[in-house]
Amino acid sequence: MPDLVIHPATKPLFGSVPVPADKSITHRAILLAGIASGRSRIRGAALGEDNRATLAALRAFGIRIEEPSPTEMLIEGAGLLGLQAPAAPIDCGNSGTTMRLLAGVLAAQRFVTRLIGDASLSRRPMERVARPLRMRGARIEGNLDPRRVGEITAPLDIGPLPAPHTLCGIEYELPVASAQVKSALLLSGLYAPEATYVREPIVSRDHTERMLSALGVPLRTAGAMVELDPSGWSGELPALDVEVPGDISAASFLIAAAQIVPGSHVTARRVGVNPTRTGFLEALRGMEGVFAVEARGEEMGEPIGDVHGGAAALRATRVGGEVVARAIDELPILCVLAARARGVTEVRDAAELRVKESDRIAAMARVLRAFGVACEERPDGMLIEGREEGAFTAAEVESEGDHRVAMAAAVLGLCADGPSRVRDAACIATSFPRFVGTLRALGATIEVTSDGGAESGGGEGAKA
Ligand code: S3P
């Protein structure tokens, strides 16, 4: 697996760049296109590995998909009940969203499907999605998790729902805010003759709600409550024609890099700025970061903007409560900003970070310490002692197989006192296959190396 060698920035980062298509929106667009009626067209940047897992899953259910160019997919929807039993287990790779969203659709199928994942995904908690789906009549079984009582992990066996049974209505209160679980319930709700009510403790990303509404599904939201009442609905999803906005989660690494490399000015173009996703910008405002969002219209109910970021003198902040749900995937890069801020930053209410692609609290604490940044780990977050001046200590760190940990470490390396190394960086392709090329285009010097071997010009061919 390739490593990244990041050289300290010797000049400002400068330029205007595209970012990958929003990973969450792309998962939903692919999945809904597969169960829609007719041919859907989905455009956006080239897919990362997580989105590819969803695409491969649909192919395994017999859905015909063409990719006329690296940035376009044509999907022949089979209708709500048109999926075919797959010949083999479906590999969701590293993608929790693929596994949990698929679970919602598979709960209503007349066949059984086995969902498997890589080592990281096979450790992640699945009872949170299995339980409410079972409550509405689905069969879902997984492995008992020896580390957590009452928890199950993949492989998951889902279905069959024997004819003539249908899923029943449900009123469910999520114990922890989760867009994946909420979406699985709403997707399964498309198959239930009765209503689906979901309530969350805090509103999580609402892409599923926006997309279903745009497709004419009768859905109402009131605060953290969503209702899908299919009475009067045709039961058919029309085909989609969508250009997916850029991923704010990917953009945040670039906007963060611009904050900490003196003199920088960076623009991420056409980024989705759905308010349930902009917690990173809220936290950045609290740190006196330099950024602006220029509105660029809307796509299927999703607001889009160019996000500009510039070098800033950051101050420490507190990240907790509701903003955590809106910045859940950006907390690793917020830790990097905290390391460059004046004062001590506190991250709390973020215990969910421990069950992401890695234990991101522990992983980021290890990365920060390796770069000479003092931090204290807490069960639900951490304290980070900012070092507003002076270079960080150049470090060699592990990605721990987590794309966001790898990218956060790479950004830290831009402000180190010598070349830093991120080991096993291929995982970056999970969400941001062109990360290295994009940072280089902005002026950074990064090499991609093969295991301790000669450093090559690297490039995206090396997957990082
Ligand atoms: C996602 C929801 C979040 C997020 C993940 C993508 C989604 O997970 O961390 O990267 O697309 O619905 P949870 O639902 O577990 O909070």
PDB file of C-alpha atoms and ligand atoms in Angstrom, residues 23-25 27-28 97 100-101 124 128 177-181 183 204-205 207 328-329 352 356-357 360 404, ligand 1:
ATOM      1  CA  LYS A  23     -20.498  10.778  -1.192  1.00  0.00           C
ATOM      2  CA  SER A  24     -23.740  10.718   0.815  1.00  0.00           C
ATOM      3  CA  ILE A  25     -25.848  12.186  -1.984  1.00  0.00           C
ATOM      4  CA  HIS A  27     -25.071   6.746  -2.505  1.00  0.00           C
ATOM      5  CA  ARG A  28     -28.702   7.830  -2.312  1.00  0.00           C
ATOM      6  CA  THR A  97     -23.595   3.903   4.255  1.00  0.00           C
ATOM      7  CA  ARG A 100     -27.029   0.428   6.292  1.00  0.00           C
ATOM      8  CA  LEU A 101     -28.968   2.027   3.426  1.00  0.00           C
ATOM      9  CA  ARG A 124     -19.010  -1.508  13.157  1.00  0.00           C
ATOM     10  CA  ARG A 128     -28.912   0.145  15.407  1.00  0.00           C
ATOM     11  CA  ALA A 177     -28.708  10.632  15.632  1.00  0.00           C
ATOM     12  CA  SER A 178     -27.824   8.715  12.479  1.00  0.00           C
ATOM     13  CA  ALA A 179     -28.616   9.625   8.902  1.00  0.00           C
ATOM     14  CA  GLN A 180     -27.832   6.074   7.843  1.00  0.00           C
ATOM     15  CA  VAL A 181     -30.379   4.514  10.194  1.00  0.00           C
ATOM     16  CA  SER A 183     -32.467   6.643   5.748  1.00  0.00           C
ATOM     17  CA  SER A 204     -28.678  14.436  11.067  1.00  0.00           C
ATOM     18  CA  ARG A 205     -27.974  15.015   7.359  1.00  0.00           C
ATOM     19  CA  HIS A 207     -30.261  14.142   1.922  1.00  0.00           C
ATOM     20  CA  ILE A 328     -19.395  14.462  12.358  1.00  0.00           C
ATOM     21  CA  ASP A 329     -17.131  13.565   9.429  1.00  0.00           C
ATOM     22  CA  GLU A 352     -19.906   8.289  17.743  1.00  0.00           C
ATOM     23  CA  LYS A 356     -16.539   5.259  12.465  1.00  0.00           C
ATOM     24  CA  GLU A 357     -14.086   3.749   9.934  1.00  0.00           C
ATOM     25  CA  ARG A 360     -11.293   8.460  15.312  1.00  0.00           C
ATOM     26  CA  ARG A 404     -10.213  10.939   6.914  1.00  0.00           C
TER      27      ARG A 404
HETATM   28  C1  S3P B   1     -23.651   9.229   6.419  1.00  0.00           C
HETATM   29  C2  S3P B   1     -24.033   9.415   7.729  1.00  0.00           C
HETATM   30  C3  S3P B   1     -23.077   9.542   8.830  1.00  0.00           C
HETATM   31  C4  S3P B   1     -21.679   9.853   8.314  1.00  0.00           C
HETATM   32  C5  S3P B   1     -21.287   8.984   7.168  1.00  0.00           C
HETATM   33  C6  S3P B   1     -22.245   9.168   6.007  1.00  0.00           C
HETATM   34  C7  S3P B   1     -24.709   9.104   5.395  1.00  0.00           C
HETATM   35  O1  S3P B   1     -23.042   8.327   9.564  1.00  0.00           O
HETATM   36  O2  S3P B   1     -20.731   9.739   9.345  1.00  0.00           O
HETATM   37  O3  S3P B   1     -19.976   9.277   6.727  1.00  0.00           O
HETATM   38  O4  S3P B   1     -24.408   9.230   4.187  1.00  0.00           O
HETATM   39  O5  S3P B   1     -25.870   8.905   5.769  1.00  0.00           O
HETATM   40  P1  S3P B   1     -24.123   7.977  10.722  1.00  0.00           P
HETATM   41  O6  S3P B   1     -25.438   7.746  10.109  1.00  0.00           O
HETATM   42  O7  S3P B   1     -23.579   6.712  11.363  1.00  0.00           O
HETATM   43  O8  S3P B   1     -24.102   9.126  11.671  1.00  0.00           O
END
